[in-house]
CSV table of C-alpha atoms and ligand atoms in Angstrom, one decimal:
chain,number,residue,atom,x,y,z
Z,79,MET,CA,-22.3,34.1,-19.2
Z,80,ASP,CA,-20.0,36.1,-16.8
Z,81,ASN,CA,-22.0,34.6,-14.0
Z,82,ILE,CA,-21.1,31.0,-14.9
Z,83,LYS,CA,-17.6,31.9,-15.7
Z,84,TYR,CA,-17.1,33.1,-12.5
Z,85,ASP,CA,-19.4,30.7,-10.5
Z,86,LYS,CA,-16.5,29.4,-7.9
Z,87,ILE,CA,-17.9,26.1,-7.6
Z,88,ALA,CA,-18.4,25.2,-11.1
Z,89,ALA,CA,-15.1,26.8,-12.1
Z,90,TRP,CA,-13.3,24.6,-9.1
Z,91,LYS,CA,-15.1,21.6,-10.5
Z,92,VAL,CA,-13.4,22.1,-13.8
Z,93,VAL,CA,-10.1,22.6,-12.7
Z,94,TYR,CA,-10.5,19.9,-10.2
Z,95,ASN,CA,-11.4,17.6,-13.1
Z,96,ASN,CA,-8.1,18.6,-15.0
Z,97,LEU,CA,-6.1,17.9,-12.2
Z,98,LYS,CA,-7.5,14.5,-12.0
Z,99,LYS,CA,-6.4,13.5,-15.5
Z,100,VAL,CA,-3.0,14.5,-14.6
Z,101,LEU,CA,-2.5,13.5,-11.0
Z,102,PRO,CA,-2.7,9.8,-9.3
Z,103,GLY,CA,-6.0,9.1,-7.5
Z,104,HIS,CA,-4.4,9.2,-4.0
Z,105,ALA,CA,-3.0,12.7,-4.4
Z,106,ILE,CA,-6.4,13.7,-5.5
Z,107,HIS,CA,-8.3,12.1,-2.8
Z,108,ALA,CA,-5.8,13.5,0.1
Z,109,TRP,CA,-4.7,16.9,-1.5
Z,110,PHE,CA,-7.7,18.1,-3.8
Z,111,ASP,CA,-11.0,16.4,-2.2
Z,112,PRO,CA,-11.0,18.7,0.9
Z,113,ILE,CA,-10.2,22.0,-1.0
Z,114,LYS,CA,-13.2,24.5,-0.6
Z,115,PRO,CA,-13.2,26.9,-3.3
Z,116,ILE,CA,-13.7,30.6,-1.4
Z,117,SER,CA,-14.1,32.9,-4.5
Z,118,PHE,CA,-13.3,33.5,-7.9
Z,119,ASN,CA,-13.1,36.6,-10.5
Z,120,SER,CA,-11.0,37.2,-13.4
Z,121,GLU,CA,-7.5,37.6,-11.3
Z,122,VAL,CA,-7.5,35.1,-8.5
Z,123,MET,CA,-9.1,32.0,-7.7
Z,124,VAL,CA,-9.2,31.6,-3.9
Z,125,LEU,CA,-9.2,27.9,-2.4
Z,126,GLY,CA,-9.5,27.0,1.2
Z,127,VAL,CA,-7.4,24.1,2.8
Z,128,PRO,CA,-7.7,22.7,6.0
Z,129,SER,CA,-4.7,23.7,7.8
Z,130,GLN,CA,-1.4,25.4,7.6
Z,131,PHE,CA,0.7,21.7,7.0
Z,132,PHE,CA,-1.8,21.3,4.3
Z,133,LEU,CA,-1.6,24.8,2.6
Z,134,GLU,CA,2.6,24.5,2.9
Z,135,TRP,CA,2.1,20.7,1.5
Z,136,ILE,CA,0.1,21.2,-1.4
Z,137,ASP,CA,2.0,24.6,-2.5
Z,138,SER,CA,5.4,22.8,-2.4
Z,139,HIS,CA,4.3,19.8,-4.2
Z,140,TYR,CA,1.3,20.7,-6.5
Z,141,SER,CA,1.7,24.3,-7.2
Z,142,ASP,CA,2.8,23.6,-10.9
Z,143,HIS,CA,0.0,21.4,-11.3
Z,144,VAL,CA,-2.7,23.7,-10.5
Z,145,GLN,CA,-1.2,26.9,-12.1
Z,146,ASN,CA,-1.0,24.7,-15.8
Z,147,VAL,CA,-4.1,23.5,-15.5
Z,148,LEU,CA,-5.3,27.3,-14.6
Z,149,ASN,CA,-3.2,28.6,-17.4
Z,150,ASN,CA,-4.8,25.8,-20.1
Z,151,ILE,CA,-8.3,26.7,-18.8
Z,152,TYR,CA,-8.2,30.5,-19.1
Z,153,ASN,CA,-5.4,32.4,-20.9
Z,154,SER,CA,-6.1,35.4,-19.3
Z,155,GLY,CA,-3.5,34.4,-16.9
Z,156,VAL,CA,-5.8,33.4,-13.5
Z,157,GLN,CA,-3.6,33.0,-10.4
Z,158,TYR,CA,-4.8,30.8,-7.4
Z,159,ARG,CA,-4.1,31.2,-3.9
Z,160,PHE,CA,-4.6,29.3,-0.7
Z,161,ILE,CA,-5.9,30.2,2.4
Z,162,VAL,CA,-6.5,28.4,5.5
Z,163,GLN,CA,-10.0,27.9,6.5
Z,164,LYS,CA,-9.9,26.1,10.0
Z,165,SER,CA,-12.2,23.1,9.5
Z,166,GLN,CA,-14.7,22.1,12.7
Z,167,PRO,CA,-12.3,21.2,16.1
Z,168,GLU,CA,-11.7,17.6,16.1
Z,169,ILE,CA,-14.7,15.3,16.2
Z,170,ILE,CA,-14.7,11.9,17.9
Z,171,LYS,CA,-17.6,9.8,17.3
Z,172,ASN,CA,-17.5,7.7,20.1
Z,173,GLU,CA,-20.2,5.5,18.9
Z,174,SER,CA,-18.3,4.8,15.9
Z,175,ILE,CA,-15.7,2.1,17.9
Z,176,GLU,CA,-18.5,0.3,18.7
Z,177,LYS,CA,-20.2,0.2,15.5
Z,178,GLU,CA,-16.9,-0.4,13.6
Z,179,THR,CA,-15.6,-3.3,15.6
Z,180,PRO,CA,-18.5,-6.0,16.1
Z,181,LYS,CA,-18.4,-8.7,13.5
Z,182,LYS,CA,-17.5,-7.6,9.8
Z,183,SER,CA,-20.6,-7.2,7.3
Z,184,THR,CA,-20.4,-9.9,4.9
Z,185,SER,CA,-22.9,-11.1,2.7
Z,186,ARG,CA,-24.8,-13.8,3.3
Z,187,PHE,CA,-23.7,-16.8,1.3
Z,188,ASN,CA,-20.2,-16.0,0.1
Z,189,ASN,CA,-18.8,-13.9,2.9
Z,190,LEU,CA,-17.5,-11.5,1.0
Z,191,ASN,CA,-16.5,-8.6,3.0
Z,192,SER,CA,-18.6,-6.0,1.7
Z,193,LYS,CA,-16.3,-3.0,3.0
Z,194,TYR,CA,-13.7,-4.6,0.7
Z,195,THR,CA,-14.4,-2.9,-2.4
Z,196,PHE,CA,-12.5,-1.0,-5.2
Z,197,ASP,CA,-13.5,2.6,-4.4
Z,198,LYS,CA,-12.0,2.4,-0.8
Z,199,PHE,CA,-8.8,0.9,-1.9
Z,200,ILE,CA,-6.5,3.4,-1.9
Z,201,VAL,CA,-4.0,3.4,-5.3
Z,202,GLY,CA,-0.3,4.2,-5.1
Z,203,ASP,CA,2.9,3.3,-7.3
Z,204,ASN,CA,3.2,0.5,-4.6
Z,205,ASN,CA,-0.3,-1.7,-5.8
Z,206,GLU,CA,-1.6,0.2,-8.9
Z,207,PHE,CA,-0.7,-2.6,-11.3
Z,208,ALA,CA,-2.3,-5.0,-8.7
Z,209,LYS,CA,-5.6,-3.0,-8.8
Z,210,THR,CA,-5.8,-2.5,-12.1
Z,211,ALA,CA,-5.4,-6.1,-13.0
Z,212,SER,CA,-8.1,-7.0,-10.2
Z,213,GLU,CA,-10.3,-4.8,-11.6
Z,214,SER,CA,-9.9,-5.9,-15.1
Z,215,VAL,CA,-10.6,-9.4,-13.8
Z,216,SER,CA,-14.0,-8.2,-12.0
Z,217,LYS,CA,-15.3,-6.9,-15.2
Z,218,ASN,CA,-14.8,-10.2,-17.3
Z,219,PRO,CA,-14.5,-12.9,-14.9
Z,220,GLY,CA,-12.6,-15.9,-16.9
Z,221,GLU,CA,-12.7,-14.1,-20.2
Z,222,ASN,CA,-9.0,-12.4,-20.0
Z,223,ASN,CA,-5.6,-13.4,-20.1
Z,224,PHE,CA,-5.4,-13.2,-16.4
Z,225,ASN,CA,-6.3,-16.7,-15.3
Z,226,PRO,CA,-5.5,-17.1,-12.5
Z,227,LEU,CA,-4.5,-14.1,-11.2
Z,228,ILE,CA,-2.3,-14.2,-8.3
Z,229,ILE,CA,-2.0,-11.3,-5.8
Z,230,TYR,CA,1.0,-11.8,-4.0
Z,231,GLY,CA,3.2,-9.7,-1.2
Z,232,GLY,CA,3.7,-9.1,2.5
Z,233,VAL,CA,1.0,-8.9,5.2
Z,234,GLY,CA,-1.4,-6.2,5.6
Z,235,LEU,CA,-0.7,-5.0,2.3
Z,236,GLY,CA,-4.4,-5.4,0.9
Z,237,LYS,CA,-4.5,-8.7,-0.6
Z,238,THR,CA,-7.3,-9.9,0.9
Z,239,HIS,CA,-9.0,-6.5,0.2
Z,240,LEU,CA,-8.2,-6.8,-3.4
Z,241,MET,CA,-9.5,-10.2,-3.7
Z,242,HIS,CA,-12.9,-9.6,-2.2
Z,243,ALA,CA,-13.3,-6.3,-4.3
Z,244,ILE,CA,-13.3,-8.5,-7.1
Z,245,GLY,CA,-15.6,-10.9,-5.7
Z,246,ASN,CA,-18.2,-7.7,-4.8
Z,247,SER,CA,-17.5,-5.9,-8.2
Z,248,ALA,CA,-18.2,-9.2,-10.2
Z,249,LEU,CA,-21.4,-9.8,-8.5
Z,250,GLU,CA,-22.6,-6.0,-8.8
Z,251,LYS,CA,-22.0,-6.8,-12.6
Z,252,PHE,CA,-23.5,-10.5,-12.7
Z,253,PRO,CA,-25.5,-11.0,-10.0
Z,254,SER,CA,-26.2,-14.6,-10.8
Z,255,LEU,CA,-22.2,-15.7,-10.5
Z,256,LYS,CA,-21.7,-18.6,-8.2
Z,257,ILE,CA,-18.5,-17.0,-6.0
Z,258,VAL,CA,-16.6,-19.3,-3.9
Z,259,ASN,CA,-14.5,-17.3,-1.5
Z,260,ILE,CA,-12.4,-19.4,1.1
Z,261,THR,CA,-9.3,-19.3,2.7
Z,262,SER,CA,-6.7,-21.9,1.8
Z,263,GLU,CA,-7.2,-23.1,5.6
Z,264,GLN,CA,-11.0,-23.3,5.2
Z,265,PHE,CA,-10.5,-25.5,1.9
Z,266,THR,CA,-8.1,-27.7,3.7
Z,267,LEU,CA,-10.4,-28.2,6.6
Z,268,ASP,CA,-13.4,-28.6,4.2
Z,269,PHE,CA,-11.4,-31.4,2.1
Z,270,VAL,CA,-10.2,-33.3,5.2
Z,271,ASN,CA,-13.9,-33.4,6.6
Z,272,SER,CA,-15.2,-34.6,3.4
Z,273,LEU,CA,-12.9,-37.3,3.6
Z,274,ARG,CA,-14.2,-38.4,6.9
Z,275,LYS,CA,-17.6,-37.9,6.3
Z,276,ASN,CA,-17.0,-39.9,2.8
Z,277,LYS,CA,-18.0,-36.9,0.8
Z,278,THR,CA,-15.5,-36.2,-1.5
Z,279,ILE,CA,-17.7,-36.0,-4.1
Z,280,GLU,CA,-19.9,-33.5,-2.9
Z,281,PHE,CA,-16.5,-31.4,-2.0
Z,282,ALA,CA,-15.3,-31.3,-5.6
Z,283,GLN,CA,-18.8,-30.9,-6.8
Z,284,ASN,CA,-19.0,-27.6,-4.5
Z,285,TYR,CA,-15.9,-25.9,-5.7
Z,286,ARG,CA,-15.8,-27.4,-9.1
Z,287,SER,CA,-19.2,-25.6,-10.0
Z,288,ALA,CA,-18.1,-22.4,-9.2
Z,289,ASP,CA,-17.9,-19.3,-11.6
Z,290,VAL,CA,-15.3,-17.6,-9.6
Z,291,LEU,CA,-13.1,-19.2,-7.3
Z,292,LEU,CA,-11.2,-17.1,-4.6
Z,293,ILE,CA,-8.6,-18.5,-2.6
Z,294,ASP,CA,-6.8,-16.5,0.2
Z,295,ASP,CA,-3.0,-17.4,1.3
Z,296,ILE,CA,-2.3,-20.4,-0.7
Z,297,GLN,CA,1.3,-20.6,0.9
Z,298,PHE,CA,-0.7,-22.5,3.9
Z,299,PHE,CA,-1.2,-25.5,1.4
Z,300,ARG,CA,2.4,-25.9,2.2
Z,301,GLY,CA,3.3,-29.2,2.8
Z,302,LYS,CA,-0.2,-30.7,2.3
Z,303,GLU,CA,0.0,-32.8,-0.1
Z,304,GLN,CA,-3.6,-34.7,-0.8
Z,305,THR,CA,-5.1,-31.0,-0.1
Z,306,GLN,CA,-2.9,-29.9,-3.0
Z,307,GLU,CA,-4.2,-32.8,-5.1
Z,308,GLN,CA,-7.6,-31.9,-4.7
Z,309,PHE,CA,-6.7,-28.4,-5.5
Z,310,PHE,CA,-4.9,-29.0,-8.8
Z,311,HIS,CA,-7.7,-31.1,-10.0
Z,312,THR,CA,-10.4,-28.4,-9.0
Z,313,PHE,CA,-8.1,-26.0,-10.7
Z,314,ASN,CA,-7.8,-27.5,-13.9
Z,315,VAL,CA,-11.6,-28.0,-14.4
Z,316,LEU,CA,-12.2,-24.5,-13.6
Z,317,HIS,CA,-9.4,-23.3,-15.7
Z,318,GLN,CA,-10.5,-25.7,-18.6
Z,319,SER,CA,-14.2,-24.2,-18.5
Z,320,GLY,CA,-13.1,-20.8,-18.2
Z,321,LYS,CA,-14.1,-19.8,-15.2
Z,322,GLN,CA,-11.9,-17.2,-13.0
Z,323,ILE,CA,-9.5,-18.2,-10.4
Z,324,VAL,CA,-7.9,-15.9,-8.2
Z,325,LEU,CA,-5.5,-16.4,-5.6
Z,326,THR,CA,-3.3,-14.7,-2.7
Z,327,ALA,CA,0.2,-16.0,-1.4
Z,328,ASP,CA,2.7,-14.2,0.5
Z,329,LYS,CA,5.5,-14.6,-2.2
Z,330,PHE,CA,5.9,-14.5,-5.8
Z,331,PRO,CA,4.6,-17.9,-6.6
Z,332,GLY,CA,7.8,-19.1,-8.5
Z,333,GLU,CA,9.8,-18.5,-4.8
Z,334,MET,CA,7.1,-20.7,-3.2
Z,335,LYS,CA,8.5,-23.5,-1.3
Z,336,GLY,CA,6.4,-26.7,-0.5
Z,337,LEU,CA,4.0,-26.3,-3.2
Z,338,GLN,CA,4.1,-29.1,-5.9
Z,339,THR,CA,5.7,-27.8,-9.3
Z,340,ARG,CA,3.0,-28.8,-11.4
Z,341,LEU,CA,0.8,-26.1,-9.4
Z,342,LEU,CA,3.5,-23.6,-9.9
Z,343,SER,CA,3.8,-24.3,-13.4
Z,344,ARG,CA,-0.1,-24.2,-13.9
Z,345,PHE,CA,0.1,-20.6,-12.2
Z,346,GLN,CA,2.3,-19.3,-14.7
Z,347,SER,CA,-0.3,-19.6,-17.1
Z,348,GLY,CA,-2.0,-16.1,-15.7
Z,349,LEU,CA,-0.7,-13.2,-14.2
Z,350,SER,CA,0.8,-12.6,-11.0
Z,351,VAL,CA,0.8,-8.8,-9.6
Z,352,ASP,CA,2.7,-7.9,-6.3
Z,353,VAL,CA,1.2,-5.6,-3.8
Z,354,GLN,CA,4.4,-3.6,-2.0
Z,355,PRO,CA,4.4,-1.7,1.4
Z,356,PRO,CA,3.3,2.1,0.7
Z,357,ASN,CA,5.3,4.8,0.5
Z,358,PHE,CA,5.0,7.9,2.6
Z,359,GLU,CA,2.4,10.0,0.6
Z,360,VAL,CA,0.0,7.1,0.2
Z,361,ARG,CA,0.3,6.5,3.8
Z,362,VAL,CA,-0.9,9.9,4.4
Z,363,ALA,CA,-3.6,9.3,2.1
Z,364,ILE,CA,-4.6,6.2,3.7
Z,365,LEU,CA,-4.6,7.6,7.4
Z,366,LEU,CA,-7.2,10.4,5.8
Z,367,GLU,CA,-9.1,7.8,4.8
Z,368,LYS,CA,-9.1,5.2,7.6
Z,369,ALA,CA,-9.3,8.6,10.0
Z,370,GLU,CA,-12.5,9.7,8.0
Z,371,GLN,CA,-14.3,6.6,8.0
Z,372,ASN,CA,-13.8,6.4,11.8
Z,373,GLY,CA,-15.3,9.7,12.1
Z,374,LEU,CA,-11.9,11.1,13.3
Z,375,THR,CA,-10.8,14.6,12.2
Z,376,LEU,CA,-6.8,14.7,12.8
Z,377,ASP,CA,-4.6,17.3,12.6
Z,378,TYR,CA,-2.4,17.3,9.5
Z,379,SER,CA,0.8,17.4,11.5
Z,380,ILE,CA,-0.4,14.1,13.5
Z,381,ILE,CA,-1.1,12.3,10.4
Z,382,GLU,CA,2.6,13.4,9.0
Z,383,PHE,CA,3.9,11.9,12.4
Z,384,ILE,CA,2.1,8.8,12.0
Z,385,ALA,CA,3.1,8.0,8.4
Z,386,LYS,CA,6.7,8.7,9.2
Z,387,HIS,CA,6.8,6.1,11.8
Z,388,ILE,CA,4.1,3.4,10.7
Z,389,LYS,CA,5.8,2.1,7.7
Z,390,ASN,CA,5.1,-1.3,7.2
Z,391,ASN,CA,1.8,-1.9,6.2
Z,392,VAL,CA,-1.7,-0.8,5.5
Z,393,ARG,CA,-2.8,-3.1,8.7
Z,394,ASP,CA,-0.9,-1.0,11.0
Z,395,LEU,CA,-1.8,2.4,9.7
Z,396,GLU,CA,-5.3,1.2,10.4
Z,397,GLY,CA,-4.8,-0.3,14.0
Z,398,THR,CA,-3.0,2.9,14.8
Z,399,ILE,CA,-6.1,4.9,14.2
Z,400,ILE,CA,-8.4,2.8,15.7
Z,401,ARG,CA,-5.8,2.7,19.0
Z,402,ILE,CA,-5.8,6.5,19.3
Z,403,LEU,CA,-9.4,6.7,19.1
Z,404,ALA,CA,-10.0,4.0,21.6
Z,405,LYS,CA,-7.3,5.4,24.0
Z,406,SER,CA,-8.6,8.8,23.4
Z,407,SER,CA,-12.2,7.8,24.2
Z,408,LEU,CA,-11.8,5.2,26.8
Z,409,MET,CA,-9.4,7.5,29.0
Z,410,ASN,CA,-11.3,10.5,27.8
Z,411,ILE,CA,-8.3,12.7,26.7
Z,412,GLU,CA,-7.7,15.0,23.6
Z,413,ILE,CA,-5.8,13.8,20.8
Z,414,ASP,CA,-2.5,15.7,21.0
Z,415,ASN,CA,1.0,15.1,19.9
Z,416,ASN,CA,1.7,13.1,23.2
Z,417,LEU,CA,-1.3,10.8,22.8
Z,418,VAL,CA,-0.2,9.9,19.5
Z,419,ALA,CA,3.5,9.6,20.4
Z,420,ASP,CA,2.5,7.1,23.2
Z,421,VAL,CA,0.5,4.8,20.7
Z,422,ILE,CA,3.3,4.8,18.1
Z,423,LYS,CA,5.7,4.2,20.9
Z,424,GLU,CA,3.5,1.1,21.8
Z,425,ARG,CA,3.7,0.0,18.3
Z,426,VAL,CA,6.9,0.1,17.2
Z,427,GLY,CA,8.6,-0.5,20.2
Z,428,ASN,CA,12.4,0.5,20.7
Z,429,ASP,CA,12.7,1.3,17.0
Z,430,PHE,CA,10.8,4.8,17.7
Z,431,GLY,CA,13.0,7.4,16.0
Z,432,ASN,CA,16.7,5.4,16.7
Z,433,ASP,CA,16.2,3.2,13.8
Z,434,VAL,CA,18.6,5.2,11.6
Z,435,SER,CA,22.3,4.7,12.6
Z,436,ILE,CA,25.2,3.7,10.6
Z,437,GLU,CA,24.9,0.0,12.2
Z,438,ASN,CA,21.3,-0.1,11.1
Z,439,ILE,CA,22.3,0.7,7.3
Z,440,VAL,CA,25.0,-1.7,7.4
Z,441,LYS,CA,22.6,-4.2,9.1
Z,442,LYS,CA,20.1,-3.7,6.5
Z,443,VAL,CA,22.8,-3.9,3.5
Z,444,SER,CA,24.2,-7.0,5.2
Z,445,GLN,CA,20.7,-8.9,5.0
Z,446,LEU,CA,20.1,-8.1,1.3
Z,447,SER,CA,23.3,-8.5,0.1
Z,448,LYS,CA,24.3,-11.7,2.0
Z,449,VAL,CA,27.6,-9.9,2.9
Z,450,SER,CA,28.5,-10.3,6.6
Z,451,GLU,CA,28.4,-7.1,8.8
Z,452,LYS,CA,32.1,-7.9,9.5
Z,453,GLU,CA,33.0,-8.2,5.8
Z,454,ILE,CA,31.1,-4.7,5.3
Z,455,ILE,CA,33.5,-2.5,7.4
Z,456,GLY,CA,36.3,-4.9,6.8
Z,457,LYS,CA,39.1,-4.8,4.5
Z,458,SER,CA,38.4,-7.1,1.8
Z,459,ARG,CA,38.5,-5.9,-2.0
Z,460,LYS,CA,36.7,-9.0,-3.4
Z,461,MET,CA,33.6,-7.6,-5.5
Z,462,GLU,CA,30.5,-8.3,-3.8
Z,463,ILE,CA,32.2,-7.5,-0.4
Z,464,ALA,CA,33.3,-4.2,-2.0
Z,465,GLU,CA,30.1,-3.3,-3.5
Z,466,ALA,CA,28.1,-3.9,-0.2
Z,467,ARG,CA,30.4,-1.8,1.5
Z,468,GLN,CA,30.3,0.9,-1.2
Z,469,LEU,CA,26.3,0.7,-1.1
Z,470,SER,CA,26.4,1.0,2.7
Z,471,MET,CA,28.6,4.2,2.6
Z,472,TYR,CA,26.6,6.0,0.0
Z,473,LEU,CA,23.2,5.1,2.0
Z,474,CYS,CA,24.7,6.9,5.1
Z,475,ARG,CA,25.4,9.9,3.1
Z,476,ASP,CA,22.3,9.7,1.5
Z,477,ILE,CA,19.9,9.1,4.3
Z,478,MET,CA,21.7,10.4,7.3
Z,479,GLY,CA,23.8,12.9,5.5
Z,480,THR,CA,26.8,11.4,7.3
Z,481,SER,CA,30.3,13.6,7.0
Z,482,LEU,CA,32.8,11.4,4.2
Z,483,MET,CA,35.2,11.7,6.9
Z,484,ASN,CA,33.0,10.1,9.8
Z,485,ILE,CA,32.0,7.4,7.3
Z,486,GLY,CA,35.5,6.7,6.3
Z,487,VAL,CA,36.6,6.3,10.1
Z,488,TYR,CA,33.4,3.9,10.5
Z,489,PHE,CA,34.2,2.1,7.8
Z,490,GLY,CA,37.9,0.7,8.9
Z,491,GLY,CA,39.5,4.0,8.7
Z,492,ARG,CA,39.2,5.0,5.0
Z,493,ASP,CA,40.0,8.3,3.8
Z,494,HIS,CA,36.9,10.9,2.4
Z,495,THR,CA,38.3,10.4,-1.1
Z,496,THR,CA,37.6,6.9,-1.0
Z,497,VAL,CA,34.0,7.2,0.3
Z,498,MET,CA,33.4,9.9,-2.2
Z,499,HIS,CA,34.4,7.4,-4.8
Z,500,ALA,CA,32.2,4.8,-3.4
Z,501,VAL,CA,29.2,7.2,-3.2
Z,502,LYS,CA,29.8,8.4,-6.7
Z,503,THR,CA,30.2,4.7,-7.8
Z,504,ILE,CA,26.8,3.7,-6.4
Z,505,ASP,CA,25.0,7.0,-7.6
Z,506,ASN,CA,25.7,5.4,-11.2
Z,507,LYS,CA,25.2,2.0,-10.7
Z,508,LYS,CA,21.6,3.0,-9.5
Z,509,THR,CA,20.7,4.0,-12.9
Z,510,THR,CA,21.5,1.1,-14.7
Z,511,ASP,CA,21.4,-1.7,-12.4
Z,512,ILE,CA,18.0,-2.8,-11.2
Z,513,LYS,CA,19.3,-5.1,-8.5
Z,514,MET,CA,21.1,-2.0,-6.8
Z,515,LYS,CA,18.3,0.3,-7.5
Z,516,LYS,CA,16.2,-2.4,-5.5
Z,517,MET,CA,18.3,-2.7,-2.6
Z,518,ILE,CA,18.4,0.7,-2.1
Z,519,THR,CA,14.8,1.4,-2.3
Z,520,SER,CA,14.3,-1.4,0.2
Z,521,VAL,CA,16.8,-0.1,2.8
Z,522,ARG,CA,15.1,3.3,2.5
Z,523,GLN,CA,11.9,1.9,2.7
Z,524,GLU,CA,12.6,-0.2,5.7
Z,525,LEU,CA,14.3,2.8,7.6
Z,526,GLY,CA,11.4,5.1,6.8
Z,527,PHE,CA,13.3,7.2,4.2
Z,528,SER,CA,11.3,6.1,1.2
Z,529,PHE,CA,9.7,9.8,0.7
Z,530,LEU,CA,12.6,11.8,0.8
H,1985,LIG,P1,-3.0,-8.7,3.4
H,1985,LIG,O1,-4.3,-9.4,2.9
H,1985,LIG,O2,-2.5,-8.2,2.2
H,1985,LIG,O3,-2.7,-9.1,4.5
H,1985,LIG,P2,-5.5,-7.3,3.7
H,1985,LIG,O4,-6.3,-7.1,2.5
H,1985,LIG,O5,-6.3,-7.7,5.0
H,1985,LIG,O6,-4.0,-7.3,3.8
H,1985,LIG,O7,-5.4,-5.6,4.5
H,1985,LIG,C1,-5.2,-5.1,6.0
H,1985,LIG,C2,-6.1,-4.0,6.0
H,1985,LIG,O8,-5.4,-2.7,5.5
H,1985,LIG,C3,-7.6,-4.1,5.9
H,1985,LIG,O9,-8.6,-3.4,6.6
H,1985,LIG,C4,-7.4,-3.4,4.1
H,1985,LIG,O10,-8.9,-3.0,3.9
H,1985,LIG,C5,-6.6,-2.1,4.6
H,1985,LIG,N1,-5.9,-2.0,3.3
H,1985,LIG,C6,-4.9,-2.3,2.6
H,1985,LIG,N2,-4.4,-2.1,1.6
H,1985,LIG,C7,-5.6,-0.9,1.6
H,1985,LIG,C8,-5.2,0.5,0.9
H,1985,LIG,N3,-4.5,0.4,-0.7
H,1985,LIG,N4,-6.4,1.2,0.9
H,1985,LIG,C9,-7.4,1.2,2.1
H,1985,LIG,N5,-7.3,0.1,2.9
H,1985,LIG,C10,-6.3,-0.6,2.5
H,1986,LIG,MG1,-5.1,-11.4,3.6
């Protein structure tokens, strides 16, 4: 019995499975999948991690979780210890570039990208709901309340990925489903061609016989009245016969301009879910995954460096990995901090490292609050202006730790007690005022400080 009890691999598996119950998937993937059990006895479980950075991170972020799980399993007070086990040196598989860049692998009939699956989709707070809803739709297409399902959000945040994942997964479960997957531009083109060739009936039949209709980027229907008309009828036919419709868009449907109101009101009968930019930890998890997919082992300090500077979207993160790989193998140089810094500078341009300043904070607040920068640093006591000013002061303090006095000087020569009052006011407001909380999050995110 003792043999089983102290079998390090089996024991680690139990701990791992219990951690899975309490930590989000991306954390498990980034920080626990790479762990190798080294030894285990009645007192300590020794766990190998790939680098010092990794060790410090996991120790400072997850040590309580690990210890709690151990306490739950072994009442006897088993402790754990991490040690660094150097992984193999950086491996760059040159052939992976050639392998990855040519055309996307797609299934033959429905041009679904077979790489866009749920298990390759990394989940964080920013996209968890969208993924859950998508999975649920793929399990019972048409037979749920999420019809249409609309996935919306900025570029490169995984909308197309999720939509294809719905198609791929539904097809796996129900191989005979007819899935029609198309971008709104292709739909438009198809329609225009059918008009030209007098084949509108065939056009309509093709779309209306779908079991699952996936249309990407419906914002491009904007201003195309006749196409919208066609889409409206197709939508109704499918919806009434309980077929699943999934759409993606760059904005919340209610805020979309140039789409007919009757269409927008149809959309309300379903569910709209958003994808947001990933926070720091999710970016780390995505980078680890993308590096692995490309056969690249990067030092954790490099991963952290990239995640700190490339913040906007997943496509950029992916592009950065590919660019690093390409640069290193084409120029035949090692991947080190310099190379990575060069690539990042290329990608973020002048914003590199100097995007955080009082000016920039005021600018962002001005954009969000619609109060001009001049007013923010001016004297007016009008409520919305004073609030934008207080918010800017709060963020300077919060993000940069600027002294109260310096903040006061910048904002029109106010004294430090005024600044202190402003910081306190916003600190209180952010717990009750959702709009305020959103603005804070959004400025922090844009400046790359959402992770602090
Ligand atoms: P969008 O349609 O929102 O512009 P895409 O779905 O095309 O974005 O995503 C851009 C790239 O980033 C794709 O290669 C996709 O696989 C990848 N990607 C986006 N989100 C994630 C995620 N959460 N996990 C893994 N890869 C992602
Ligand atoms: Mg897309």
